[in-house]
Amino acid sequence: MGKPNILERLAAGEVIIGDGSYAVTLEKRGYVKAGSWTPEAAPEHPGAVEQLAIEFSRAGADVTQTFSFWCHEKSLPKGCKYSCDEINQVSCDIAKKIAKKYGTITAGGLSQTGNFARWTAKEDVQKDLRRAVNILVKNDIDLIICEYFRNIKEMEWAIEVALETGKPVAATMCMGPTGDEEGVTVGECAIRMAKAGAQLVGVNCLFDPPMLLEVIKDMKTSLDLFNLKPYLMVQPLGFMCPDGGSYGWVNLPEFPFACEPRQITRWEARKFAREAYDMGVRYIGGCCGFEPYHIRAICEELRDIRGRKIPESSDKSDYDLSTHKELESKFERYKNKGSEQWWKDMAPSTGRPMSTPFCRQTEPTCVHRAIFKK
Amino acid sequence: MGKPNILERLAAGEVIIGDGSYAVTLEKRGYVKAGSWTPEAAPEHPGAVEQLAIEFSRAGADVTQTFSFWCHEKSLPKGCKYSCDEINQVSCDIAKKIAKKYGTITAGGLSQTGNFARWTAKEDVQKDLRRAVNILVKNDIDLIICEYFRNIKEMEWAIEVALETGKPVAATMCMGPTGDEEGVTVGECAIRMAKAGAQLVGVNCLFDPPMLLEVIKDMKTSLDLFNLKPYLMVQPLGFMCPDGGSYGWVNLPEFPFACEPRQITRWEARKFAREAYDMGVRYIGGCCGFEPYHIRAICEELRDIRGRKIPESSDKSDYDLSTHKELESKFERYKNKGSEQWWKDMAPSTGRPMSTPFCRQTEPTCVHRAIFKK
Amino acid sequence: MGKPNILERLAAGEVIIGDGSYAVTLEKRGYVKAGSWTPEAAPEHPGAVEQLAIEFSRAGADVTQTFSFWCHEKSLPKGCKYSCDEINQVSCDIAKKIAKKYGTITAGGLSQTGNFARWTAKEDVQKDLRRAVNILVKNDIDLIICEYFRNIKEMEWAIEVALETGKPVAATMCMGPTGDEEGVTVGECAIRMAKAGAQLVGVNCLFDPPMLLEVIKDMKTSLDLFNLKPYLMVQPLGFMCPDGGSYGWVNLPEFPFACEPRQITRWEARKFAREAYDMGVRYIGGCCGFEPYHIRAICEELRDIRGRKIPESSDKSDYDLSTHKELESKFERYKNKGSEQWWKDMAPSTGRPMSTPFCRQTEPTCVHRAIFKK
Amino acid sequence: MGKPNILERLAAGEVIIGDGSYAVTLEKRGYVKAGSWTPEAAPEHPGAVEQLAIEFSRAGADVTQTFSFWCHEKSLPKGCKYSCDEINQVSCDIAKKIAKKYGTITAGGLSQTGNFARWTAKEDVQKDLRRAVNILVKNDIDLIICEYFRNIKEMEWAIEVALETGKPVAATMCMGPTGDEEGVTVGECAIRMAKAGAQLVGVNCLFDPPMLLEVIKDMKTSLDLFNLKPYLMVQPLGFMCPDGGSYGWVNLPEFPFACEPRQITRWEARKFAREAYDMGVRYIGGCCGFEPYHIRAICEELRDIRGRKIPESSDKSDYDLSTHKELESKFERYKNKGSEQWWKDMAPSTGRPMSTPFCRQTEPTCVHRAIFKK
């Protein structure tokens, strides 16, 4: 009699909280290279990767992902001392160790092979995907996430491979409101992912929380019309990028070295979590830019529907603002700071008089016109 | 025949790079509480503190500070299981361990006692400071930094105590261009710190890099006029806050939970480092908000005057943009991204249409008028 | 053998330039009251109205509108010494006088009766409209413009009345990209106006130039699909208001007393004129906020397709920047100011550190989401 | 027994309201050329000039200036059919006509000769100035304003010439907080103007209202210290330009063709007037960019200290917001619009997502640093 798996927990009405970004967070800590974004840090500096995994668990994440994203032999840096298999194995080891200590669900990802675009032969793509899934199976990872696909056809092939494992399967595209890379609509993508058999369906990365909630809304409408009932899942980017265009933040001039002013606050994370929950999303996590404190904020926001449970690291978060209420009562300069609503309503200032809300590359008329479409 | 100490290295013409923020960075990781900012994480989670210290060392910091800031018995959270002495001891242990591994200079801080305002009796203040310094002496810490003082008189008393140790002594006030809390000018403060015997003199925290460089400029002018020659030192805030007023970022409505849009980029850190060096500053580090990648950026910027030495973690930083030059040659969307100047000239966008450069609390006319005074 | 009328001129390939705003411009000069916007200034201060009409003619407008907008008995201010008929008569007199002197086409408007919403009885609405049109007929006004209608059905009734006069008839709705007040699409409105018999079809007021060009684009597509060929006409608002919502600038918190920062520049007018022409619009003018210098800029921009003809007041406009080219050659501070492209590319600064691009009333998430829809 | 002159009215405690801009306003109307800014429109189109003078009088201005600024033979456009004397004579005729009708004080200006810089010989400069003053004397103009001088020495020479006429003399420099073009401080300039015999002393043009009030504050402090009691006078620019540098708005990239977003609102004019009055200024008017409705707003703001008198054109201004209070009670979209404080507190939005508060030419670090100096 083991503990319930993710599908049983979801069926019981639970909201599952995902973890946040490994690659982007570890880049700032000095272990991942922007531009290549490969996960060789796992064997190179396992302590650093484990420390981040601990932080996400202490922040309340129900899931520990293996740090194995974008692990293709030809993407690894020249002179890398480790093979993909070696990297993935260490990543699995770390995730299993954390899961054992914190009781988290382990999850491993399948993502774009890069072969899709070049060959478009189903067997070639699936061969690559099978190689990636094998190590997850071998390590008995609890959940397979087919994520960061930009083409619904490749996604369907991935789901097929993932289902062969017998594990629960989640499927999240990386796309904005305009649909997949060939223009297949958001609604059709959702339907096809569900029909392909994914138990969780949604989106991850590239676009900011408000945008991906728009996408989710369209997905839900379409799934309802087809009477399909997968669990909804969303793991957005942790940076605001309404001006990113069809490739999201990757298109921004600030990507990847000057996105700080776009970083979401913990209050923006909380507002996102509440909206996602209210829309019916039941797997809520973060992608690039979600740091441990963002995940903690999500858990704290949803504590009312999670049995009042708060994360381990909430002992240091002043999540109910009791400390700041006390400071407010003592010091004029803490005015309002004990109010959750005040923080949520804030449009935080930038401190930079020359910065605009949108990047200059954006065609101004475009933005201008677009704003009206509401 | 030991290795040269910090004063010998400075005398030999070296630029010393400090490390960055512990409290603010560990807050995001889940180990420090905003509002109290006390360092009990050292004994509670030594692995997390050590991991951050490793990151700073790998980023090229020449110094490892003990994580012991704001450690007063009465500031510790209720129910804290550790005494100040216990906390400080673990902090020293961690710093010594890192120093042994990475060859860094250990540094320990003395800061505002809180007694100054209440008693203003020199013996009471110095008694408190001596208690704090004892543990540093006992652990043979290499450098005493009297830091984050807002009153030049208390600072003089602290320097006196610090000099009793026989260790090199640095002294940095936390003040902006308008001087100390009683209005003693920046220039007079510099002169008094130097005359009191500090071998390094400067400023740290509360104000952003451009502002503290303004302060340093005034300090240098005054010191030159008095023919005093301490080494100059600066460790600014890692957030832009031109609108912070006399208490700097602590006055901002965004403090402490929504400062993300103000976070400096690595390019802003590099510009700061270059300007500081050109002004003659010889100890350049960061305070709250300086994360490992900012310290790495400082080291990379100054590699021309540091013997081409680059940090250990620069293997993951694309500091010369060679990776992004290659991406630029392949993809339209990477246009300009191989150019250091392009990054340095960028005014990064915020992604938030409702955010202003300055906080609304600022009296608009004030800002307006002030801008002209150039 | 009189001179050719507007339809003959359009048939011959000419672009007709309209005039600009009377009510909003005369409000700033002290003759019209914001809030009521009625035209009693015509008999009260005919010299002031005539002076503005002269300025538009000297600026190159091919048309002189009668200043008779919103002239309903019950809208006139209490104590007004003039009846609607008296006001309209003086307005016609002024227009005719100007037309005689400058050779302009006189145009008179029919607009919303206010009865539509209340009665929705066709005969009641048309009775009102006929009363308004009679005075235009009596004065032999050259062109009837059915303008500022927000409901396509009322517009159709107005066109019917206007056509009874035997005069050329133009029809412009005041609506943004989302269509008329009942949600009839832009394309359907265009088709119905053309089918109702209007020879010129388009939009005026409430929305800014880029928005109304979007509307025109949709109109043109629909008209082409139905093989309808009315002349296209556009007279936008002279203020930028992407954040205005479905009622355009009237919804803005700044309306009507603080719209200055939204006022378009002459370069924005020129860009608009060029784009409108390129889209196939053949009657290009302005509505509220278009001052004489904006109309002049439109004429100057289109001089290449108007036989090199420039307006009378262009002797004071430096339209080819020859004066500023000379200044540029002499003074550093005139750098770039001889370049037309430089002016057209400029995003003019506001001088107000606390101002945001969009008004705070706008629901931020709305803007945010909307921006993406491109 | 004539009516009291300006000095008698000031002595009796009256606040004198000046008029606004001729050159900049007439440029928009098509009668003045940006770049040269000369007043040949007076004889070319006297009706247009007179119309503007009427508008200022109806707006409540106590003064009618002769439209004769920058009238030097060599500045007039090539082919100008009028001499300076002819231009000035028509300007005087217009002003006298208005004064007769509206009871205003006529005022004529002396300004920079251009000879100062070239010859610096007092007699040459004064010869030029005497030629300009003669026509004013001949026409019995009531007040001589020595204005728009950038050098205090040339100003002293001008005051000397002006005093020879026996008329009341006002003296306003065009300088910002950093003093005259050679760096003579604001305070010294005020003292020297007063000592030279000007009965009114102050500043005009180039800088925005908040900036010139800063200048006035310094002037007042200095005059008080020297026990000098001239009346204070201020006529600022009608555009916000905190980023203009030492030459004010002339330095802006937007000058002269794209300053619309910087145009002050009527509420900003009212706030300025109130502050000026509270500082003790007794001649309050506007320079470039002050249109009739701005002057009207000043008069309406100060009606409490001007015997409840409101301007003639206030019948169209809703100055007490009674019309908008009524609209507010009826329509949701007029919320707040009946509140004067709401309008005064507004930071008006720009409608342009790519516009920054300060021009890009401004050295960002400069602005950044400068903001702090408060």
PDB file of C-alpha atoms in Angstrom, chain C residues 57-225:
ATOM      1  CA  SER C  57      -8.190  77.264 -45.454  1.00  0.00           C
ATOM      2  CA  ARG C  58      -4.749  78.808 -45.348  1.00  0.00           C
ATOM      3  CA  ALA C  59      -3.522  75.411 -44.045  1.00  0.00           C
ATOM      4  CA  GLY C  60      -4.706  73.837 -47.271  1.00  0.00           C
ATOM      5  CA  ALA C  61      -8.064  72.325 -46.356  1.00  0.00           C
ATOM      6  CA  ASP C  62     -10.204  71.763 -49.444  1.00  0.00           C
ATOM      7  CA  VAL C  63     -13.329  71.819 -47.302  1.00  0.00           C
ATOM      8  CA  THR C  64     -14.952  74.304 -44.935  1.00  0.00           C
ATOM      9  CA  GLN C  65     -17.392  72.725 -42.527  1.00  0.00           C
ATOM     10  CA  THR C  66     -20.224  74.718 -41.048  1.00  0.00           C
ATOM     11  CA  PHE C  67     -19.676  75.069 -37.336  1.00  0.00           C
ATOM     12  CA  SER C  68     -22.998  73.551 -36.365  1.00  0.00           C
ATOM     13  CA  PHE C  69     -22.180  70.322 -34.556  1.00  0.00           C
ATOM     14  CA  TRP C  70     -24.427  69.207 -31.676  1.00  0.00           C
ATOM     15  CA  CYS C  71     -26.874  72.022 -32.263  1.00  0.00           C
ATOM     16  CA  HIS C  72     -30.023  70.747 -30.581  1.00  0.00           C
ATOM     17  CA  GLU C  73     -32.395  73.187 -28.848  1.00  0.00           C
ATOM     18  CA  LYS C  74     -32.259  71.222 -25.606  1.00  0.00           C
ATOM     19  CA  SER C  75     -28.462  71.033 -25.593  1.00  0.00           C
ATOM     20  CA  LEU C  76     -27.913  74.790 -25.803  1.00  0.00           C
ATOM     21  CA  PRO C  77     -26.906  76.451 -22.542  1.00  0.00           C
ATOM     22  CA  LYS C  78     -29.635  78.011 -20.417  1.00  0.00           C
ATOM     23  CA  GLY C  79     -30.025  81.625 -21.329  1.00  0.00           C
ATOM     24  CA  CYS C  80     -28.549  81.229 -24.782  1.00  0.00           C
ATOM     25  CA  LYS C  81     -29.775  84.169 -26.833  1.00  0.00           C
ATOM     26  CA  TYR C  82     -29.868  82.264 -30.103  1.00  0.00           C
ATOM     27  CA  SER C  83     -32.025  79.494 -31.549  1.00  0.00           C
ATOM     28  CA  CYS C  84     -30.554  76.523 -33.407  1.00  0.00           C
ATOM     29  CA  ASP C  85     -31.740  77.984 -36.671  1.00  0.00           C
ATOM     30  CA  GLU C  86     -30.068  81.290 -35.961  1.00  0.00           C
ATOM     31  CA  ILE C  87     -26.824  79.539 -34.988  1.00  0.00           C
ATOM     32  CA  ASN C  88     -26.858  77.335 -38.052  1.00  0.00           C
ATOM     33  CA  GLN C  89     -27.582  80.296 -40.308  1.00  0.00           C
ATOM     34  CA  VAL C  90     -24.564  82.234 -39.070  1.00  0.00           C
ATOM     35  CA  SER C  91     -22.461  79.071 -39.371  1.00  0.00           C
ATOM     36  CA  CYS C  92     -23.535  78.703 -42.986  1.00  0.00           C
ATOM     37  CA  ASP C  93     -22.834  82.379 -43.636  1.00  0.00           C
ATOM     38  CA  ILE C  94     -19.309  82.038 -42.322  1.00  0.00           C
ATOM     39  CA  ALA C  95     -18.641  78.895 -44.323  1.00  0.00           C
ATOM     40  CA  LYS C  96     -19.987  80.425 -47.507  1.00  0.00           C
ATOM     41  CA  LYS C  97     -17.877  83.550 -46.995  1.00  0.00           C
ATOM     42  CA  ILE C  98     -14.726  81.490 -46.577  1.00  0.00           C
ATOM     43  CA  ALA C  99     -15.600  79.286 -49.535  1.00  0.00           C
ATOM     44  CA  LYS C 100     -16.022  82.341 -51.695  1.00  0.00           C
ATOM     45  CA  LYS C 101     -12.645  83.706 -50.657  1.00  0.00           C
ATOM     46  CA  TYR C 102     -10.622  80.477 -50.633  1.00  0.00           C
ATOM     47  CA  GLY C 103     -12.517  78.319 -53.110  1.00  0.00           C
ATOM     48  CA  THR C 104     -13.262  75.617 -50.579  1.00  0.00           C
ATOM     49  CA  ILE C 105     -16.082  73.082 -50.667  1.00  0.00           C
ATOM     50  CA  THR C 106     -18.702  73.825 -48.013  1.00  0.00           C
ATOM     51  CA  ALA C 107     -19.832  70.881 -45.959  1.00  0.00           C
ATOM     52  CA  GLY C 108     -22.544  70.546 -43.348  1.00  0.00           C
ATOM     53  CA  GLY C 109     -23.079  67.728 -40.925  1.00  0.00           C
ATOM     54  CA  LEU C 110     -25.949  65.613 -39.742  1.00  0.00           C
ATOM     55  CA  SER C 111     -25.272  63.753 -36.568  1.00  0.00           C
ATOM     56  CA  GLN C 112     -26.891  61.675 -33.803  1.00  0.00           C
ATOM     57  CA  THR C 113     -30.229  63.116 -32.883  1.00  0.00           C
ATOM     58  CA  GLY C 114     -30.392  61.746 -29.405  1.00  0.00           C
ATOM     59  CA  ASN C 115     -33.860  60.659 -30.414  1.00  0.00           C
ATOM     60  CA  PHE C 116     -32.688  57.385 -31.777  1.00  0.00           C
ATOM     61  CA  ALA C 117     -32.037  55.866 -28.414  1.00  0.00           C
ATOM     62  CA  ARG C 118     -35.214  57.201 -26.904  1.00  0.00           C
ATOM     63  CA  TRP C 119     -37.804  56.552 -29.603  1.00  0.00           C
ATOM     64  CA  THR C 120     -36.228  54.331 -32.209  1.00  0.00           C
ATOM     65  CA  ALA C 121     -39.102  55.365 -34.428  1.00  0.00           C
ATOM     66  CA  LYS C 122     -37.759  56.071 -37.867  1.00  0.00           C
ATOM     67  CA  GLU C 123     -40.143  58.957 -38.569  1.00  0.00           C
ATOM     68  CA  ASP C 124     -39.216  60.759 -35.340  1.00  0.00           C
ATOM     69  CA  VAL C 125     -35.528  60.448 -35.983  1.00  0.00           C
ATOM     70  CA  GLN C 126     -35.858  61.504 -39.594  1.00  0.00           C
ATOM     71  CA  LYS C 127     -38.041  64.475 -38.672  1.00  0.00           C
ATOM     72  CA  ASP C 128     -35.198  65.762 -36.522  1.00  0.00           C
ATOM     73  CA  LEU C 129     -32.649  65.081 -39.201  1.00  0.00           C
ATOM     74  CA  ARG C 130     -34.732  66.797 -41.859  1.00  0.00           C
ATOM     75  CA  ARG C 131     -34.950  69.906 -39.727  1.00  0.00           C
ATOM     76  CA  ALA C 132     -31.166  69.975 -39.539  1.00  0.00           C
ATOM     77  CA  VAL C 133     -30.664  69.339 -43.222  1.00  0.00           C
ATOM     78  CA  ASN C 134     -33.087  72.025 -44.353  1.00  0.00           C
ATOM     79  CA  ILE C 135     -30.848  74.866 -43.378  1.00  0.00           C
ATOM     80  CA  LEU C 136     -27.980  73.288 -45.270  1.00  0.00           C
ATOM     81  CA  VAL C 137     -30.106  72.971 -48.376  1.00  0.00           C
ATOM     82  CA  LYS C 138     -31.401  76.485 -48.015  1.00  0.00           C
ATOM     83  CA  ASN C 139     -27.803  77.737 -48.029  1.00  0.00           C
ATOM     84  CA  ASP C 140     -26.794  75.512 -50.897  1.00  0.00           C
ATOM     85  CA  ILE C 141     -24.065  73.732 -48.920  1.00  0.00           C
ATOM     86  CA  ASP C 142     -21.995  71.525 -51.269  1.00  0.00           C
ATOM     87  CA  LEU C 143     -21.614  68.314 -49.283  1.00  0.00           C
ATOM     88  CA  ILE C 144     -23.702  66.621 -46.586  1.00  0.00           C
ATOM     89  CA  ILE C 145     -21.679  64.639 -44.054  1.00  0.00           C
ATOM     90  CA  CYS C 146     -23.625  62.191 -41.919  1.00  0.00           C
ATOM     91  CA  GLU C 147     -21.131  61.922 -39.140  1.00  0.00           C
ATOM     92  CA  TYR C 148     -20.563  60.854 -35.533  1.00  0.00           C
ATOM     93  CA  PHE C 149     -23.265  58.195 -35.597  1.00  0.00           C
ATOM     94  CA  ARG C 150     -22.722  55.298 -33.242  1.00  0.00           C
ATOM     95  CA  ASN C 151     -25.525  53.109 -34.576  1.00  0.00           C
ATOM     96  CA  ILE C 152     -25.613  51.864 -38.165  1.00  0.00           C
ATOM     97  CA  LYS C 153     -29.416  51.833 -38.299  1.00  0.00           C
ATOM     98  CA  GLU C 154     -29.683  55.512 -37.383  1.00  0.00           C
ATOM     99  CA  MET C 155     -26.928  56.148 -39.918  1.00  0.00           C
ATOM    100  CA  GLU C 156     -28.932  54.470 -42.660  1.00  0.00           C
ATOM    101  CA  TRP C 157     -31.924  56.674 -41.854  1.00  0.00           C
ATOM    102  CA  ALA C 158     -29.671  59.737 -41.961  1.00  0.00           C
ATOM    103  CA  ILE C 159     -28.215  58.794 -45.330  1.00  0.00           C
ATOM    104  CA  GLU C 160     -31.754  58.422 -46.649  1.00  0.00           C
ATOM    105  CA  VAL C 161     -32.565  61.955 -45.516  1.00  0.00           C
ATOM    106  CA  ALA C 162     -29.303  63.344 -46.833  1.00  0.00           C
ATOM    107  CA  LEU C 163     -29.800  61.784 -50.246  1.00  0.00           C
ATOM    108  CA  GLU C 164     -33.147  63.553 -50.572  1.00  0.00           C
ATOM    109  CA  THR C 165     -31.189  66.789 -50.953  1.00  0.00           C
ATOM    110  CA  GLY C 166     -29.559  65.679 -54.177  1.00  0.00           C
ATOM    111  CA  LYS C 167     -26.194  66.729 -52.768  1.00  0.00           C
ATOM    112  CA  PRO C 168     -23.154  64.463 -52.529  1.00  0.00           C
ATOM    113  CA  VAL C 169     -23.357  62.501 -49.266  1.00  0.00           C
ATOM    114  CA  ALA C 170     -20.559  61.299 -47.013  1.00  0.00           C
ATOM    115  CA  ALA C 171     -21.132  58.935 -44.104  1.00  0.00           C
ATOM    116  CA  THR C 172     -18.710  58.428 -41.219  1.00  0.00           C
ATOM    117  CA  MET C 173     -19.457  56.426 -38.098  1.00  0.00           C
ATOM    118  CA  CYS C 174     -17.692  57.113 -34.822  1.00  0.00           C
ATOM    119  CA  MET C 175     -16.615  53.647 -33.870  1.00  0.00           C
ATOM    120  CA  GLY C 176     -13.448  51.750 -33.138  1.00  0.00           C
ATOM    121  CA  PRO C 177     -12.305  48.312 -34.262  1.00  0.00           C
ATOM    122  CA  THR C 178     -15.092  46.595 -32.324  1.00  0.00           C
ATOM    123  CA  GLY C 179     -17.853  48.077 -34.452  1.00  0.00           C
ATOM    124  CA  ASP C 180     -20.975  50.090 -33.702  1.00  0.00           C
ATOM    125  CA  GLU C 181     -22.689  50.457 -30.335  1.00  0.00           C
ATOM    126  CA  GLU C 182     -24.619  47.237 -30.818  1.00  0.00           C
ATOM    127  CA  GLY C 183     -21.603  45.283 -32.001  1.00  0.00           C
ATOM    128  CA  VAL C 184     -22.339  45.377 -35.715  1.00  0.00           C
ATOM    129  CA  THR C 185     -18.913  44.834 -37.223  1.00  0.00           C
ATOM    130  CA  VAL C 186     -16.914  47.508 -38.938  1.00  0.00           C
ATOM    131  CA  GLY C 187     -17.146  45.633 -42.212  1.00  0.00           C
ATOM    132  CA  GLU C 188     -20.921  45.320 -42.102  1.00  0.00           C
ATOM    133  CA  CYS C 189     -21.272  49.017 -41.251  1.00  0.00           C
ATOM    134  CA  ALA C 190     -19.186  49.969 -44.289  1.00  0.00           C
ATOM    135  CA  ILE C 191     -21.248  47.777 -46.564  1.00  0.00           C
ATOM    136  CA  ARG C 192     -24.535  49.121 -45.222  1.00  0.00           C
ATOM    137  CA  MET C 193     -23.436  52.750 -45.575  1.00  0.00           C
ATOM    138  CA  ALA C 194     -22.387  52.130 -49.156  1.00  0.00           C
ATOM    139  CA  LYS C 195     -25.572  50.228 -49.970  1.00  0.00           C
ATOM    140  CA  ALA C 196     -27.618  53.033 -48.400  1.00  0.00           C
ATOM    141  CA  GLY C 197     -26.149  55.270 -51.057  1.00  0.00           C
ATOM    142  CA  ALA C 198     -23.385  57.299 -49.418  1.00  0.00           C
ATOM    143  CA  GLN C 199     -20.739  58.203 -51.964  1.00  0.00           C
ATOM    144  CA  LEU C 200     -18.068  58.568 -49.296  1.00  0.00           C
ATOM    145  CA  VAL C 201     -17.821  56.089 -46.443  1.00  0.00           C
ATOM    146  CA  GLY C 202     -15.625  55.942 -43.397  1.00  0.00           C
ATOM    147  CA  VAL C 203     -15.089  56.949 -39.771  1.00  0.00           C
ATOM    148  CA  ASN C 204     -14.533  60.087 -37.710  1.00  0.00           C
ATOM    149  CA  CYS C 205     -13.662  61.138 -34.153  1.00  0.00           C
ATOM    150  CA  LEU C 206     -13.253  59.318 -30.813  1.00  0.00           C
ATOM    151  CA  PHE C 207     -10.276  57.139 -31.811  1.00  0.00           C
ATOM    152  CA  ASP C 208      -6.743  58.018 -32.724  1.00  0.00           C
ATOM    153  CA  PRO C 209      -5.219  57.891 -36.206  1.00  0.00           C
ATOM    154  CA  PRO C 210      -3.596  54.429 -35.956  1.00  0.00           C
ATOM    155  CA  MET C 211      -6.825  52.930 -34.653  1.00  0.00           C
ATOM    156  CA  LEU C 212      -9.051  54.444 -37.282  1.00  0.00           C
ATOM    157  CA  LEU C 213      -6.668  53.268 -39.967  1.00  0.00           C
ATOM    158  CA  GLU C 214      -7.198  49.771 -38.602  1.00  0.00           C
ATOM    159  CA  VAL C 215     -10.920  50.309 -38.942  1.00  0.00           C
ATOM    160  CA  ILE C 216     -10.531  51.612 -42.492  1.00  0.00           C
ATOM    161  CA  LYS C 217      -8.471  48.564 -43.398  1.00  0.00           C
ATOM    162  CA  ASP C 218     -11.317  46.271 -42.291  1.00  0.00           C
ATOM    163  CA  MET C 219     -13.865  48.432 -44.075  1.00  0.00           C
ATOM    164  CA  LYS C 220     -11.939  48.268 -47.311  1.00  0.00           C
ATOM    165  CA  THR C 221     -11.607  44.491 -47.155  1.00  0.00           C
ATOM    166  CA  SER C 222     -15.344  44.107 -46.653  1.00  0.00           C
ATOM    167  CA  LEU C 223     -16.292  46.609 -49.354  1.00  0.00           C
ATOM    168  CA  ASP C 224     -13.983  44.863 -51.804  1.00  0.00           C
ATOM    169  CA  LEU C 225     -15.588  41.524 -51.021  1.00  0.00           C
TER     170      LEU C 225
END
